[in-house]
């Protein structure tokens, strides 16, 4: 492979990132009864993402916007208002 092609390929390669690298406002939403994301996992994400917020949506499983759309919308609106 030509050296310039290797350099270009390296620049275009996806960068391995970690959630600790996130530097934007993040709202983590989790359904109270979710079996895919435990409360412990969600809390771990909250601790690893600097400045993030965690909201548990009551009476919801994993599909929070379908299970409890009003609470989901309210959580998002509250988060946006806090920025």
Short mmCIF file of N, CA, C and O in Angstrom, two decimals:
data_model
loop_
_atom_site.label_atom_id
_atom_site.label_comp_id
_atom_site.label_asym_id
_atom_site.label_seq_id
_atom_site.Cartn_x
_atom_site.Cartn_y
_atom_site.Cartn_z
N UNK A 1 0.85 -1.19 0.00
CA UNK A 1 0.00 0.00 0.00
C UNK A 1 0.89 1.25 0.00
O UNK A 1 1.90 1.32 0.69
N UNK A 2 0.47 2.22 -0.74
CA UNK A 2 1.20 3.48 -0.84
C UNK A 2 1.15 4.18 0.52
O UNK A 2 0.12 4.21 1.18
N UNK A 3 2.25 4.80 0.98
CA UNK A 3 2.28 5.45 2.30
C UNK A 3 1.20 6.51 2.48
O UNK A 3 0.62 6.63 3.55
N UNK A 4 0.94 7.29 1.44
CA UNK A 4 -0.10 8.32 1.56
C UNK A 4 -1.48 7.71 1.74
O UNK A 4 -2.32 8.25 2.45
N UNK A 5 -1.71 6.57 1.10
CA UNK A 5 -2.99 5.88 1.25
C UNK A 5 -3.16 5.38 2.68
O UNK A 5 -4.24 5.43 3.26
N UNK A 6 -2.07 4.89 3.26
CA UNK A 6 -2.12 4.41 4.65
C UNK A 6 -2.45 5.54 5.61
O UNK A 6 -3.23 5.38 6.55
N UNK A 7 -1.87 6.71 5.38
CA UNK A 7 -2.14 7.87 6.23
C UNK A 7 -3.60 8.29 6.10
O UNK A 7 -4.27 8.54 7.10
N UNK A 8 -4.10 8.34 4.88
CA UNK A 8 -5.50 8.71 4.66
C UNK A 8 -6.43 7.70 5.32
O UNK A 8 -7.43 8.07 5.93
N UNK A 9 -6.10 6.43 5.20
CA UNK A 9 -6.93 5.38 5.80
C UNK A 9 -6.97 5.53 7.32
O UNK A 9 -8.01 5.39 7.95
N UNK A 10 -5.83 5.84 7.91
CA UNK A 10 -5.76 6.01 9.36
C UNK A 10 -6.62 7.19 9.82
O UNK A 10 -7.31 7.11 10.82
N UNK A 11 -6.60 8.27 9.05
CA UNK A 11 -7.41 9.44 9.40
C UNK A 11 -8.90 9.15 9.30
O UNK A 11 -9.70 9.73 10.03
N UNK A 12 -9.29 8.30 8.36
CA UNK A 12 -10.71 8.01 8.15
C UNK A 12 -11.22 6.88 9.03
O UNK A 12 -12.42 6.68 9.14
N UNK A 13 -10.31 6.14 9.65
CA UNK A 13 -10.73 5.01 10.49
C UNK A 13 -11.53 5.52 11.69
O UNK A 13 -11.19 6.55 12.27
N UNK A 14 -12.58 4.79 12.05
CA UNK A 14 -13.35 5.22 13.23
C UNK A 14 -12.47 5.20 14.48
O UNK A 14 -11.69 4.30 14.68
N UNK A 15 -12.63 6.23 15.27
CA UNK A 15 -11.85 6.35 16.50
C UNK A 15 -12.57 5.59 17.61
O UNK A 15 -13.77 5.72 17.78
N UNK A 16 -11.81 4.80 18.33
CA UNK A 16 -12.38 4.11 19.47
C UNK A 16 -12.62 5.14 20.56
O UNK A 16 -11.70 5.82 20.99
N UNK A 17 -13.84 5.28 20.97
CA UNK A 17 -14.16 6.25 22.02
C UNK A 17 -14.76 5.51 23.20
O UNK A 17 -15.28 4.42 23.07
N UNK A 18 -14.69 6.16 24.29
CA UNK A 18 -15.28 5.66 25.52
C UNK A 18 -16.31 6.68 25.99
O UNK A 18 -16.21 7.86 25.64
N UNK A 19 -17.27 6.24 26.76
CA UNK A 19 -18.27 7.22 27.21
C UNK A 19 -17.64 8.29 28.10
O UNK A 19 -18.18 9.38 28.20
N UNK A 20 -16.48 8.02 28.67
CA UNK A 20 -15.80 9.04 29.46
C UNK A 20 -15.32 10.20 28.58
O UNK A 20 -15.03 11.27 29.07
N UNK A 21 -15.23 9.98 27.26
CA UNK A 21 -14.78 11.01 26.33
C UNK A 21 -15.89 12.00 25.96
O UNK A 21 -15.62 13.02 25.34
N UNK A 22 -17.11 11.71 26.31
CA UNK A 22 -18.23 12.57 25.94
C UNK A 22 -18.13 13.88 26.72
O UNK A 22 -17.99 13.89 27.94
N UNK A 23 -18.23 14.98 26.01
CA UNK A 23 -18.12 16.31 26.63
C UNK A 23 -19.31 17.19 26.27
O UNK A 23 -19.19 18.39 26.12
N UNK A 24 -20.45 16.59 26.11
CA UNK A 24 -21.69 17.30 25.79
C UNK A 24 -22.72 16.96 26.86
O UNK A 24 -22.60 15.93 27.53
N UNK A 25 -23.75 17.78 27.00
CA UNK A 25 -24.81 17.44 27.95
C UNK A 25 -25.48 16.12 27.54
O UNK A 25 -25.81 15.93 26.37
N UNK A 26 -25.64 15.23 28.49
CA UNK A 26 -26.23 13.92 28.22
C UNK A 26 -27.32 13.64 29.25
O UNK A 26 -27.09 13.76 30.45
N UNK A 27 -28.46 13.23 28.75
CA UNK A 27 -29.55 12.76 29.60
C UNK A 27 -29.69 11.26 29.37
O UNK A 27 -29.94 10.83 28.24
N UNK A 28 -29.52 10.49 30.41
CA UNK A 28 -29.69 9.04 30.34
C UNK A 28 -31.09 8.74 30.84
O UNK A 28 -31.44 9.09 31.98
N UNK A 29 -31.90 8.14 29.99
CA UNK A 29 -33.26 7.77 30.36
C UNK A 29 -33.35 6.26 30.45
O UNK A 29 -32.88 5.55 29.56
N UNK A 30 -33.99 5.78 31.50
CA UNK A 30 -34.14 4.34 31.73
C UNK A 30 -35.54 4.07 32.22
O UNK A 30 -36.05 4.77 33.08
N UNK A 31 -36.15 3.06 31.66
CA UNK A 31 -37.46 2.64 32.15
C UNK A 31 -37.34 1.92 33.48
O UNK A 31 -36.43 1.11 33.68
N UNK A 32 -38.23 2.23 34.38
CA UNK A 32 -38.21 1.65 35.73
C UNK A 32 -38.18 0.12 35.70
O UNK A 32 -37.54 -0.52 36.53
N UNK A 33 -38.87 -0.48 34.74
CA UNK A 33 -38.97 -1.94 34.66
C UNK A 33 -38.15 -2.53 33.53
O UNK A 33 -38.38 -3.66 33.11
N UNK A 34 -37.18 -1.78 33.02
CA UNK A 34 -36.35 -2.27 31.91
C UNK A 34 -35.56 -3.49 32.34
O UNK A 34 -34.93 -3.50 33.40
N UNK A 35 -35.59 -4.52 31.49
CA UNK A 35 -34.78 -5.70 31.73
C UNK A 35 -33.52 -5.67 30.88
O UNK A 35 -32.66 -6.51 31.03
N UNK A 36 -33.41 -4.67 29.99
CA UNK A 36 -32.22 -4.55 29.13
C UNK A 36 -31.15 -3.68 29.76
O UNK A 36 -29.96 -3.91 29.56
N UNK A 37 -31.56 -2.65 30.50
CA UNK A 37 -30.60 -1.77 31.17
C UNK A 37 -31.00 -1.71 32.65
O UNK A 37 -32.05 -1.18 32.99
N UNK A 38 -30.16 -2.28 33.48
CA UNK A 38 -30.47 -2.29 34.91
C UNK A 38 -30.23 -0.91 35.52
O UNK A 38 -29.52 -0.07 34.94
N UNK A 39 -30.80 -0.69 36.68
CA UNK A 39 -30.57 0.57 37.40
C UNK A 39 -29.07 0.74 37.67
O UNK A 39 -28.52 1.84 37.54
N UNK A 40 -28.41 -0.34 38.01
CA UNK A 40 -26.97 -0.29 38.29
C UNK A 40 -26.18 0.12 37.04
O UNK A 40 -25.24 0.92 37.13
N UNK A 41 -26.54 -0.43 35.88
CA UNK A 41 -25.85 -0.06 34.63
C UNK A 41 -26.08 1.42 34.31
O UNK A 41 -25.14 2.12 33.93
N UNK A 42 -27.30 1.88 34.47
CA UNK A 42 -27.61 3.28 34.18
C UNK A 42 -26.85 4.20 35.12
O UNK A 42 -26.31 5.23 34.71
N UNK A 43 -26.76 3.83 36.39
CA UNK A 43 -26.01 4.64 37.36
C UNK A 43 -24.52 4.64 37.02
O UNK A 43 -23.84 5.66 37.18
N UNK A 44 -24.02 3.52 36.53
CA UNK A 44 -22.63 3.45 36.11
C UNK A 44 -22.35 4.37 34.93
O UNK A 44 -21.33 5.05 34.89
N UNK A 45 -23.27 4.40 33.97
CA UNK A 45 -23.12 5.33 32.84
C UNK A 45 -23.11 6.76 33.34
O UNK A 45 -22.30 7.58 32.91
N UNK A 46 -24.02 7.08 34.25
CA UNK A 46 -24.11 8.43 34.81
C UNK A 46 -22.80 8.85 35.48
O UNK A 46 -22.33 9.95 35.33
N UNK A 47 -22.19 7.92 36.19
CA UNK A 47 -20.92 8.22 36.86
C UNK A 47 -19.78 8.40 35.87
O UNK A 47 -18.87 9.20 36.10
N UNK A 48 -19.81 7.67 34.75
CA UNK A 48 -18.70 7.71 33.79
C UNK A 48 -18.80 8.84 32.77
O UNK A 48 -17.81 9.18 32.14
N UNK A 49 -19.99 9.43 32.59
CA UNK A 49 -20.14 10.53 31.65
C UNK A 49 -20.16 11.82 32.45
O UNK A 49 -21.12 12.10 33.17
N UNK A 50 -19.11 12.61 32.35
CA UNK A 50 -19.03 13.84 33.15
C UNK A 50 -20.23 14.77 32.93
O UNK A 50 -20.61 15.05 31.79
N UNK A 51 -20.84 15.19 34.01
CA UNK A 51 -21.94 16.14 33.93
C UNK A 51 -23.26 15.59 33.41
O UNK A 51 -24.17 16.35 33.13
N UNK A 52 -23.36 14.28 33.28
CA UNK A 52 -24.60 13.70 32.75
C UNK A 52 -25.69 13.67 33.82
O UNK A 52 -25.42 13.83 35.01
N UNK A 53 -26.92 13.46 33.36
CA UNK A 53 -28.06 13.35 34.27
C UNK A 53 -28.76 12.02 33.98
O UNK A 53 -28.78 11.55 32.84
N UNK A 54 -29.32 11.44 35.00
CA UNK A 54 -30.05 10.16 34.88
C UNK A 54 -31.47 10.35 35.36
O UNK A 54 -31.69 10.91 36.44
N UNK A 55 -32.41 9.91 34.57
CA UNK A 55 -33.82 9.97 34.96
C UNK A 55 -34.42 8.59 34.70
O UNK A 55 -34.29 8.04 33.61
N UNK A 56 -35.09 8.05 35.71
CA UNK A 56 -35.81 6.79 35.56
C UNK A 56 -37.27 7.12 35.28
O UNK A 56 -37.89 7.88 36.02
N UNK A 57 -37.79 6.54 34.22
CA UNK A 57 -39.17 6.78 33.82
C UNK A 57 -40.06 5.73 34.47
O UNK A 57 -39.91 4.53 34.23
N UNK A 58 -40.96 6.20 35.33
CA UNK A 58 -41.86 5.31 36.07
C UNK A 58 -42.80 4.57 35.13
O UNK A 58 -43.16 5.07 34.06
N UNK A 59 -43.16 3.38 35.54
CA UNK A 59 -44.14 2.55 34.81
C UNK A 59 -43.74 2.31 33.37
O UNK A 59 -44.60 2.21 32.49
N UNK A 60 -42.45 2.22 33.11
CA UNK A 60 -41.97 1.99 31.74
C UNK A 60 -40.96 0.85 31.72
O UNK A 60 -40.24 0.62 32.69
N UNK A 61 -40.95 0.15 30.60
CA UNK A 61 -39.95 -0.89 30.38
C UNK A 61 -38.84 -0.26 29.55
O UNK A 61 -38.44 0.86 29.82
N UNK A 62 -38.34 -0.95 28.52
CA UNK A 62 -37.24 -0.41 27.73
C UNK A 62 -37.71 0.65 26.73
O UNK A 62 -36.97 1.56 26.40
N UNK A 63 -38.92 0.54 26.25
CA UNK A 63 -39.45 1.49 25.26
C UNK A 63 -40.18 2.62 25.98
O UNK A 63 -41.40 2.72 25.95
N UNK A 64 -39.41 3.49 26.60
CA UNK A 64 -39.97 4.50 27.49
C UNK A 64 -40.93 5.45 26.80
O UNK A 64 -41.93 5.85 27.38
N UNK A 65 -40.64 5.82 25.55
CA UNK A 65 -41.51 6.77 24.85
C UNK A 65 -42.85 6.16 24.48
O UNK A 65 -43.83 6.87 24.27
N UNK A 66 -42.92 4.84 24.42
CA UNK A 66 -44.20 4.16 24.17
C UNK A 66 -44.91 3.84 25.48
O UNK A 66 -46.12 3.97 25.58
N UNK A 67 -44.14 3.41 26.48
CA UNK A 67 -44.72 3.00 27.75
C UNK A 67 -45.22 4.17 28.59
O UNK A 67 -46.23 4.05 29.29
N UNK A 68 -44.50 5.28 28.56
CA UNK A 68 -44.90 6.44 29.36
C UNK A 68 -44.46 7.72 28.62
O UNK A 68 -43.51 8.38 29.03
N UNK A 69 -45.16 8.04 27.52
CA UNK A 69 -44.73 9.18 26.71
C UNK A 69 -44.76 10.52 27.44
O UNK A 69 -43.88 11.37 27.22
N UNK A 70 -45.72 10.72 28.32
CA UNK A 70 -45.80 12.00 29.03
C UNK A 70 -44.60 12.20 29.95
O UNK A 70 -43.99 13.27 29.97
N UNK A 71 -44.24 11.18 30.70
CA UNK A 71 -43.10 11.29 31.60
C UNK A 71 -41.79 11.41 30.83
O UNK A 71 -40.89 12.16 31.23
N UNK A 72 -41.71 10.72 29.69
CA UNK A 72 -40.51 10.81 28.86
C UNK A 72 -40.35 12.23 28.32
O UNK A 72 -39.28 12.83 28.41
N UNK A 73 -41.43 12.78 27.78
CA UNK A 73 -41.39 14.15 27.25
C UNK A 73 -41.06 15.16 28.34
O UNK A 73 -40.28 16.09 28.12
N UNK A 74 -41.64 14.97 29.51
CA UNK A 74 -41.39 15.89 30.62
C UNK A 74 -39.92 15.83 31.06
O UNK A 74 -39.31 16.87 31.33
N UNK A 75 -39.35 14.64 31.09
CA UNK A 75 -37.94 14.49 31.49
C UNK A 75 -37.03 15.18 30.49
O UNK A 75 -36.07 15.86 30.87
N UNK A 76 -37.34 15.03 29.20
CA UNK A 76 -36.52 15.67 28.17
C UNK A 76 -36.66 17.19 28.24
O UNK A 76 -35.66 17.92 28.19
N UNK A 77 -37.88 17.66 28.40
CA UNK A 77 -38.11 19.12 28.49
C UNK A 77 -37.40 19.70 29.71
O UNK A 77 -36.77 20.77 29.62
N UNK A 78 -37.46 19.02 30.83
CA UNK A 78 -36.79 19.48 32.05
C UNK A 78 -35.27 19.53 31.84
O UNK A 78 -34.61 20.49 32.26
N UNK A 79 -34.73 18.51 31.18
CA UNK A 79 -33.30 18.48 30.93
C UNK A 79 -32.89 19.63 30.03
O UNK A 79 -31.92 20.33 30.31
N UNK A 80 -33.62 19.84 28.95
CA UNK A 80 -33.31 20.94 28.02
C UNK A 80 -33.38 22.28 28.72
O UNK A 80 -32.53 23.15 28.54
N UNK A 81 -34.39 22.45 29.56
CA UNK A 81 -34.55 23.72 30.30
C UNK A 81 -33.38 23.95 31.26
O UNK A 81 -33.06 25.10 31.57
N UNK A 82 -32.75 22.88 31.71
CA UNK A 82 -31.65 23.02 32.66
C UNK A 82 -30.33 23.41 32.00
O UNK A 82 -29.36 23.74 32.68
N UNK A 83 -30.29 23.38 30.67
CA UNK A 83 -29.03 23.67 29.96
C UNK A 83 -28.76 25.15 29.88
O UNK A 83 -29.59 25.98 29.88
#
